[in-house]
Short mmCIF file of C-alpha atoms (C1' of nucleotides) in Angstrom, two decimals:
data_model
loop_
_atom_site.label_atom_id
_atom_site.label_comp_id
_atom_site.label_asym_id
_atom_site.label_seq_id
_atom_site.Cartn_x
_atom_site.Cartn_y
_atom_site.Cartn_z
CA MET A 742 -24.66 -20.62 -5.92
CA GLY A 743 -24.65 -19.09 -9.24
CA LYS A 744 -21.77 -19.02 -11.59
CA GLY A 745 -19.17 -16.51 -11.18
CA ARG A 746 -18.17 -14.58 -8.15
CA ALA A 747 -20.02 -11.70 -6.54
CA PRO A 748 -18.07 -8.40 -6.99
CA CYS A 749 -16.18 -7.53 -3.97
CA CYS A 750 -18.29 -4.35 -3.70
CA ASP A 751 -20.77 -2.38 -5.64
CA LYS A 752 -18.70 -0.33 -7.88
CA ASN A 753 -21.37 2.25 -8.21
CA GLN A 754 -21.35 2.80 -4.36
CA VAL A 755 -17.74 3.25 -3.93
CA LYS A 756 -15.20 5.91 -4.76
CA ARG A 757 -12.40 4.99 -7.10
CA GLY A 758 -9.22 6.58 -8.14
CA PRO A 759 -6.47 8.31 -6.25
CA TRP A 760 -6.88 8.72 -2.46
CA SER A 761 -7.11 12.03 -0.96
CA PRO A 762 -5.10 12.90 2.18
CA ALA A 763 -8.30 13.02 4.20
CA GLU A 764 -9.14 9.43 3.18
CA ASP A 765 -5.65 8.39 3.96
CA LEU A 766 -5.82 9.81 7.45
CA ARG A 767 -9.21 8.39 8.02
CA LEU A 768 -7.86 4.89 7.03
CA ILE A 769 -4.83 5.20 9.08
CA ASN A 770 -6.63 6.44 12.07
CA PHE A 771 -9.12 3.55 11.97
CA ILE A 772 -6.41 0.87 11.44
CA GLN A 773 -4.29 2.13 14.13
CA ASN A 774 -7.13 2.03 16.59
CA TYR A 775 -8.83 -1.09 15.55
CA GLY A 776 -6.66 -3.01 13.14
CA HIS A 777 -7.79 -4.55 10.06
CA ASP A 778 -9.41 -7.86 10.92
CA ASN A 779 -11.91 -7.53 8.16
CA TRP A 780 -11.01 -5.56 5.13
CA ARG A 781 -14.47 -6.05 3.68
CA ALA A 782 -16.09 -4.31 6.65
CA LEU A 783 -13.49 -1.78 7.23
CA PRO A 784 -14.52 0.89 4.89
CA LYS A 785 -18.00 1.08 6.34
CA GLN A 786 -16.72 1.14 9.91
CA ALA A 787 -14.18 3.71 9.03
CA GLY A 788 -16.66 5.89 7.15
CA LEU A 789 -14.88 5.37 3.82
CA LEU A 790 -16.56 5.33 0.44
CA ARG A 791 -14.07 2.71 -0.68
CA CYS A 792 -14.10 -0.97 -1.21
CA GLY A 793 -12.11 -3.10 1.23
CA LYS A 794 -9.84 -4.17 -1.51
CA SER A 795 -8.93 -0.64 -2.37
CA CYS A 796 -8.28 0.01 1.39
CA ARG A 797 -6.12 -3.01 1.79
CA LEU A 798 -4.10 -2.00 -1.17
CA ARG A 799 -3.76 1.60 -0.05
CA TRP A 800 -2.60 0.42 3.33
CA ILE A 801 -0.19 -2.18 2.14
CA ASN A 802 1.32 -0.26 -0.52
CA TYR A 803 1.44 3.17 0.82
CA LEU A 804 0.23 3.95 4.27
CA ARG A 805 1.79 1.19 6.35
CA PRO A 806 4.33 2.81 8.68
CA ASP A 807 7.17 0.56 7.49
CA VAL A 808 6.78 1.15 3.83
CA LYS A 809 10.12 2.51 2.61
CA ARG A 810 9.93 5.45 0.15
CA GLY A 811 12.25 6.68 -2.35
CA ASN A 812 14.63 5.16 -4.85
CA PHE A 813 15.85 1.69 -4.65
CA THR A 814 19.43 1.38 -3.68
CA PRO A 815 21.85 -0.53 -5.89
CA ASP A 816 21.89 -3.28 -3.30
CA GLU A 817 18.11 -3.60 -3.41
CA GLU A 818 18.22 -3.71 -7.11
CA GLU A 819 20.84 -6.37 -7.13
CA THR A 820 18.71 -8.29 -4.75
CA ILE A 821 15.67 -8.05 -6.87
CA ILE A 822 17.46 -9.23 -9.93
CA LYS A 823 18.93 -12.10 -8.02
CA LEU A 824 15.64 -13.16 -6.61
CA HIS A 825 13.82 -12.64 -9.92
CA LYS A 826 16.24 -15.03 -11.40
CA THR A 827 15.33 -17.63 -8.85
CA TRP A 828 11.64 -17.09 -8.40
CA GLY A 829 10.51 -15.22 -11.51
CA ASN A 830 7.58 -12.90 -11.12
CA LYS A 831 6.84 -13.88 -7.53
CA TRP A 832 6.67 -10.36 -6.54
CA SER A 833 5.30 -10.94 -2.94
CA LYS A 834 8.08 -13.48 -2.34
CA ILE A 835 10.76 -11.02 -3.55
CA ALA A 836 9.15 -8.38 -1.42
CA SER A 837 9.44 -10.56 1.65
CA ARG A 838 13.09 -10.31 1.27
CA LEU A 839 13.23 -6.60 0.91
CA PRO A 840 11.91 -5.08 4.18
CA GLY A 841 9.90 -2.00 3.61
CA ARG A 842 9.40 -2.59 -0.05
CA THR A 843 6.04 -3.75 -1.43
CA ASP A 844 5.42 -6.29 -4.18
CA ASN A 845 3.72 -3.59 -6.23
CA GLU A 846 6.74 -1.40 -5.95
CA ILE A 847 9.15 -4.09 -6.89
CA LYS A 848 6.97 -5.03 -9.78
CA ASN A 849 7.05 -1.48 -10.94
CA VAL A 850 10.77 -1.16 -10.62
CA TRP A 851 11.33 -4.30 -12.40
CA ASN A 852 9.04 -3.39 -15.20
CA THR A 853 10.32 0.04 -15.60
CA HIS A 854 14.02 -0.09 -14.83
CA LEU A 855 15.57 -3.44 -14.17
CA LYS A 856 14.09 -5.26 -17.01
CA LYS A 857 15.28 -2.78 -19.52
CA ARG A 858 18.70 -2.44 -17.90
CA LEU A 859 19.25 -6.14 -18.05
CA LEU A 860 18.06 -6.27 -21.55
CA LYS A 861 20.44 -3.68 -22.44
CA THR A 862 23.41 -5.29 -20.72
CA THR A 863 22.59 -8.69 -22.18
CA THR A 864 22.30 -7.26 -25.57
CA THR A 865 25.60 -5.69 -25.12
CA LYS A 866 27.07 -8.96 -23.99
CA ASP A 867 25.61 -10.86 -26.83
CA CYS A 868 27.38 -8.63 -29.11
CA ASN A 869 30.70 -8.69 -27.38
CA GLU A 870 30.91 -12.23 -25.90
CA PRO A 871 30.84 -15.60 -27.51
CA LYS A 872 27.59 -17.55 -27.20
CA GLU A 873 26.91 -19.24 -23.86
CA SER A 874 26.04 -22.87 -23.57
CA PRO A 875 22.35 -23.70 -23.69
CA THR A 876 22.11 -24.41 -19.95
CA THR A 877 23.76 -21.13 -18.83
CA SER A 878 21.91 -19.01 -21.40
CA SER A 879 18.48 -20.21 -20.25
CA SER A 880 19.24 -19.06 -16.78
CA SER A 881 20.56 -15.70 -17.74
CA SER A 882 17.83 -15.14 -20.25
CA SER A 883 15.26 -15.85 -17.57
CA SER A 884 16.01 -12.56 -15.94
CA LEU A 885 14.87 -10.82 -19.07
CA ARG A 886 11.12 -10.40 -19.86
CA PRO A 887 10.94 -8.52 -22.99
CA SER A 888 8.14 -10.56 -24.47
CA ASN A 889 5.32 -12.75 -23.48
CA GLU A 890 6.85 -15.86 -24.52
CA THR A 891 9.36 -15.83 -21.67
CA GLN A 892 6.63 -15.46 -19.17
CA ASP A 893 5.57 -18.96 -19.49
CA LEU A 894 8.86 -20.18 -18.65
CA GLU A 895 8.89 -18.02 -15.60
CA THR A 896 6.25 -20.01 -13.81
CA GLU A 897 8.15 -23.18 -14.16
CA ARG A 898 11.62 -22.07 -13.43
CA PRO A 899 11.66 -21.94 -9.72
CA ASN A 900 10.18 -25.31 -9.48
CA LYS A 901 12.13 -27.03 -11.92
CA THR A 902 15.28 -25.73 -13.60
CA ASN A 903 16.25 -23.85 -10.47
CA SER A 904 15.00 -25.90 -7.70
CA VAL A 905 18.50 -26.69 -6.34
CA ASN A 906 19.49 -23.11 -6.71
CA ASN A 907 16.13 -22.15 -4.90
CA ASP A 908 16.90 -24.48 -1.96
CA LEU A 909 20.35 -23.08 -1.72
CA PHE A 910 19.08 -19.68 -1.73
CA CYS A 911 16.32 -20.29 0.87
CA LEU A 912 19.09 -21.89 3.04
CA GLU A 913 21.17 -18.91 2.58
CA GLN A 914 18.29 -16.62 3.50
CA GLN A 915 17.34 -18.35 6.62
CA THR A 916 19.81 -16.38 8.59
CA THR A 917 18.20 -13.21 7.47
CA SER A 918 14.69 -14.35 7.51
CA SER A 919 14.12 -13.68 11.19
CA LEU A 920 14.97 -10.07 10.48
CA SER A 921 12.78 -9.74 7.45
CA SER A 922 9.84 -11.54 9.19
CA ASN A 923 9.36 -8.55 11.40
CA THR A 924 8.62 -6.57 8.44
CA SER A 925 7.35 -8.97 5.93
CA ASN A 926 5.24 -6.97 3.60
CA SER A 927 2.44 -8.49 1.86
CA ASN A 928 2.18 -11.37 4.26
CA SER A 929 1.45 -9.09 7.13
CA SER A 930 -1.28 -10.22 9.35
CA SER A 931 -4.30 -8.26 10.53
CA GLN A 932 -2.40 -6.89 13.49
CA VAL A 933 -0.88 -3.48 12.83
CA ASP A 934 2.04 -3.89 15.01
CA LYS A 935 3.32 -6.89 13.27
CA VAL A 936 4.29 -4.66 10.45
CA TRP A 937 5.48 -1.78 12.52
CA PRO A 938 9.14 -0.84 11.95
CA GLN A 939 11.59 -1.81 14.46
CA ASN A 940 11.87 1.76 15.81
CA HIS A 941 8.27 2.02 16.13
CA LEU A 942 7.55 -1.26 17.93
CA ASP A 943 7.38 0.38 21.20
CA PHE A 944 4.65 2.53 19.96
CA GLY A 945 2.71 -0.50 18.76
CA GLU A 946 3.05 -2.14 22.02
CA GLU A 947 1.73 1.05 23.54
CA VAL A 948 -1.41 0.68 21.57
CA GLU A 949 -1.82 -2.83 22.78
CA LYS A 950 -1.30 -1.79 26.46
CA LYS A 951 -3.74 1.11 26.10
CA LYS A 952 -6.33 -1.34 24.95
CA GLU A 953 -5.64 -3.54 28.01
CA ASN A 954 -5.57 -0.69 30.39
CA LYS A 955 -8.72 1.39 29.95
CA GLN A 956 -8.04 3.34 33.15
CA ILE A 957 -4.80 4.73 31.94
CA ARG A 958 -6.39 5.55 28.73
CA SER A 959 -9.18 7.38 30.33
CA GLU A 960 -6.60 9.48 32.13
CA LEU A 961 -4.68 10.18 29.01
CA GLU A 962 -7.97 11.10 27.30
CA LEU A 963 -8.84 13.52 30.12
CA GLU A 964 -5.50 15.13 29.76
CA LEU A 965 -5.88 15.37 26.04
CA GLU A 966 -9.35 16.96 26.49
CA LEU A 967 -7.86 19.55 28.71
CA GLU A 968 -5.11 20.08 26.38
CA LEU A 969 -7.25 20.36 23.30
CA GLU A 970 -9.53 22.92 24.99
CA SER A 971 -6.82 25.36 24.80
CA ILE A 972 -6.24 24.94 21.17
CA GLU A 973 -8.01 26.83 18.51
CA ILE A 974 -8.39 24.06 15.93
CA PRO A 975 -11.24 21.80 14.93
CA LEU A 976 -11.20 19.13 17.51
CA GLU A 977 -14.12 16.96 16.21
CA TRP A 978 -14.07 14.28 13.71
CA ASP A 979 -17.20 15.56 12.27
CA LYS A 980 -18.22 15.82 8.80
CA ASP A 981 -17.78 19.49 8.62
CA PHE A 982 -14.40 19.32 9.54
CA TRP A 983 -13.74 16.48 7.10
CA ASN A 984 -15.46 18.58 4.40
CA ILE A 985 -13.10 21.51 5.15
CA LEU A 986 -10.09 19.15 5.04
CA ASP A 987 -11.11 16.96 2.18
CA LEU A 988 -11.36 19.49 -0.55
CA GLU A 989 -11.22 16.78 -3.17
CA ASP A 990 -14.25 15.08 -1.65
CA ILE A 991 -16.59 17.92 -1.26
CA ASP A 992 -18.84 16.57 -3.92
CA LEU A 993 -18.52 13.17 -2.64
CA PHE A 994 -19.38 14.04 0.94
CA GLY A 995 -21.86 16.84 -0.02
CA SER A 996 -24.76 14.55 -0.27
CA ASN A 997 -26.83 12.43 2.03
CA GLU A 998 -24.15 9.83 1.74
CA VAL A 999 -22.21 11.91 4.18
CA ASP A 1000 -24.79 11.33 6.84
CA GLN A 1001 -25.25 7.74 5.89
CA TYR A 1002 -21.62 6.91 6.16
CA TYR A 1003 -20.81 9.18 8.96
CA CYS A 1004 -23.54 7.57 10.96
CA GLN A 1005 -22.02 4.12 10.28
CA ALA A 1006 -18.70 5.35 11.58
CA SER A 1007 -20.21 7.01 14.54
CA ASN A 1008 -19.90 3.98 16.63
CA PHE A 1009 -16.19 4.89 16.76
CA GLU A 1010 -16.68 8.36 17.65
CA ALA A 1011 -16.79 7.72 21.33
CA GLU A 1012 -12.96 6.82 21.12
CA LYS A 1013 -12.09 9.79 18.94
CA ARG A 1014 -10.46 11.45 22.01
CA GLN A 1015 -7.64 8.98 21.88
CA GLU A 1016 -6.57 10.33 18.63
CA PHE A 1017 -4.14 12.56 20.27
CA GLU A 1018 -2.12 9.53 20.95
CA ASN A 1019 -1.96 9.02 17.11
CA ASP A 1020 0.10 12.29 17.09
CA LYS A 1021 3.22 10.22 16.73
CA TRP A 1022 1.64 8.22 13.89
CA PHE A 1023 0.66 11.34 12.04
CA LYS A 1024 4.10 12.72 12.32
CA TYR A 1025 5.40 9.52 11.01
CA LEU A 1026 2.90 9.61 8.25
CA GLU A 1027 3.96 13.16 7.26
CA ASN A 1028 7.48 11.97 6.86
CA GLU A 1029 6.21 9.16 4.74
CA LEU A 1030 4.00 11.52 2.68
CA GLY A 1031 6.56 14.18 2.58
CA LEU A 1032 4.35 16.43 4.52
CA GLU A 1033 6.85 16.87 7.38
CA ALA A 1034 6.09 19.94 9.40
CA ASP A 1035 9.01 22.19 10.14
CA GLY A 1036 11.14 21.13 13.00
CA CYS A 1037 9.31 17.97 13.68
CA THR A 1038 11.11 15.04 12.69
CA GLY A 1039 10.87 11.28 13.57
CA LEU A 1040 9.17 9.83 16.50
CA ASP A 1041 12.12 8.18 17.93
CA ASP A 1042 11.37 6.39 21.10
CA VAL A 1043 9.42 9.08 22.87
CA THR A 1044 6.47 7.31 24.51
CA ALA A 1045 3.06 8.61 24.46
CA ALA A 1046 3.05 9.06 28.16
CA GLU A 1047 6.17 11.14 28.01
CA ARG A 1048 4.61 13.19 25.23
CA LEU A 1049 1.82 13.98 27.43
CA LEU A 1050 4.17 15.73 29.87
CA MET A 1051 5.83 17.67 27.18
CA ASP A 1052 4.75 21.25 26.73
CA ASP A 1053 5.18 21.33 22.98
CA VAL A 1054 2.85 18.59 21.97
CA ASP A 1055 1.48 19.40 18.55
CA PRO A 1056 -2.14 18.43 18.17
CA CYS A 1057 -2.69 16.03 15.33
CA MET A 1058 -5.29 18.15 13.78
CA ALA A 1059 -2.68 20.84 13.32
CA TYR A 1060 -0.58 18.36 11.46
CA PHE A 1061 -3.41 17.53 9.24
CA ALA A 1062 -4.08 21.04 8.45
CA ASP A 1063 -0.50 21.91 7.90
CA GLY A 1064 0.21 18.81 5.84
CA LEU A 1065 -2.87 19.36 3.70
CA THR A 1066 -2.07 22.95 3.16
CA GLN A 1067 1.37 22.08 2.08
CA GLN A 1068 0.29 19.38 -0.23
CA LEU A 1069 -2.54 21.56 -1.76
CA GLN A 1070 -0.05 24.29 -2.25
CA SER A 1071 2.45 22.13 -4.03
"C1'" DA B 948 4.91 28.24 -25.75
"C1'" DA B 949 2.18 24.45 -27.34
"C1'" DA B 950 1.47 19.90 -28.78
"C1'" DG B 951 2.85 15.30 -28.71
"C1'" DT B 952 5.18 11.44 -26.73
"C1'" DC B 953 7.24 8.87 -23.12
"C1'" DC B 954 7.66 7.06 -18.58
"C1'" DG B 955 6.75 6.03 -13.79
"C1'" DC B 956 3.64 4.83 -10.41
"C1'" DA B 957 -0.65 4.24 -7.91
"C1'" DA B 958 -4.68 1.91 -8.49
"C1'" DC B 959 -7.79 -1.57 -10.48
"C1'" DC B 960 -9.22 -6.07 -12.02
"C1'" DG B 961 -9.78 -10.91 -12.10
"C1'" DC B 962 -8.35 -15.05 -10.35
"C1'" DA B 963 -6.76 -18.48 -6.98
"C1'" DA B 964 -5.91 -20.17 -2.45
"C1'" DG B 965 -7.21 -20.88 2.01
"C1'" DA B 966 -10.23 -20.62 6.01
"C1'" DG B 967 -14.73 -21.10 7.77
"C1'" DT B 968 -19.29 -23.17 8.02
"C1'" DA C 1400 -17.81 -32.56 0.33
"C1'" DA C 1401 -19.60 -28.40 -1.18
"C1'" DC C 1402 -20.17 -23.86 -0.77
"C1'" DT C 1403 -19.24 -18.95 0.66
"C1'" DC C 1404 -16.34 -15.45 1.95
"C1'" DT C 1405 -12.07 -12.97 2.53
"C1'" DT C 1406 -7.53 -12.22 1.32
"C1'" DG C 1407 -3.45 -12.21 -1.48
"C1'" DC C 1408 -1.22 -12.20 -5.92
"C1'" DG C 1409 0.11 -10.87 -10.44
"C1'" DG C 1410 -1.09 -8.54 -14.76
"C1'" DT C 1411 -2.78 -4.49 -16.51
"C1'" DT C 1412 -4.48 0.17 -17.01
"C1'" DG C 1413 -4.70 4.99 -16.76
"C1'" DC C 1414 -3.37 9.42 -14.97
"C1'" DG C 1415 -0.13 12.90 -14.57
"C1'" DG C 1416 4.39 14.72 -14.86
"C1'" DA C 1417 8.73 14.90 -17.58
"C1'" DC C 1418 10.75 15.23 -21.62
"C1'" DT C 1419 11.01 16.10 -26.62
"C1'" DT C 1420 9.84 18.20 -30.91
#
DNA sequence: AAAGTCCGCAACCGCAAGAGT
DNA sequence: AACTCTTGCGGTTGCGGACTT
């Protein structure tokens, strides 16, 4: 082979920049139905004009159901500081100890808040306290990364100077590792339910069961079909509907590329009816994206089967439209 | 009110590791 | 063993909103 690596994708052929809500939903819908065994192939299969890497990142850092949004708690910040002392810039490792937090998020928090804060407190300390011994000062300064020169030390620290500390810490964490392993972030496998939050595990299992039991699924789909017939919203995952929804992508999807990519995704069209089962997922997503519809809070442990029997099932498309409207208005 | 600056965060990039052939 | 492909990681960038002048 020639020197260098082939690019992960043709950058002229893919969309870049911020993700639109429609792209998000398309990605979520696909992953929830089919998982993400192959990130590289996923965009094509899902009908997304993105590279696999971008999809993966978007999923891991933002769309995964167990991603915790909002500010870091003081406890979490403490943990980050502590772990950074031990491991340095091993963000994914640190993230594995903070369920629901991503390496990217932690990295950002460190760079924007914690580093500065520590620098500040240490500076204050230096002014008020007598100088520490060389050994202790080296460990405390390791938590500060104001310049590049300290970054070189970082990579060595966990292996050498703090190896004992590291081992102790690992031992200490073993008790909690079983907990965090359920939601370990960046190390998540290709199976969606492995990263599903505890309170959504039953839903993840449902998805598995559905796949095993096509008969039940057919029945559910039939029920959905009947239900959807009475609702005056776009029911198809067709390009027109996506064009309506995806205002930001009108240009993108306004060309022949639409047909091309839509056709590539059309293999999955046959199963689109099961999307009603994603209703819960979309509700969850709305919470995550801050698009929560009024009166509709979490998914709790209502099963899909139970929901079918409920009279007030909200169609997922209504959520799309509602959420998008809210977001576009804001 | 407008312009300039700062800050936070999402996304991108390139490299490395590991698995598969 | 050599090569290819995919995924994961850490550093960096750039956009957009908040804040200041």
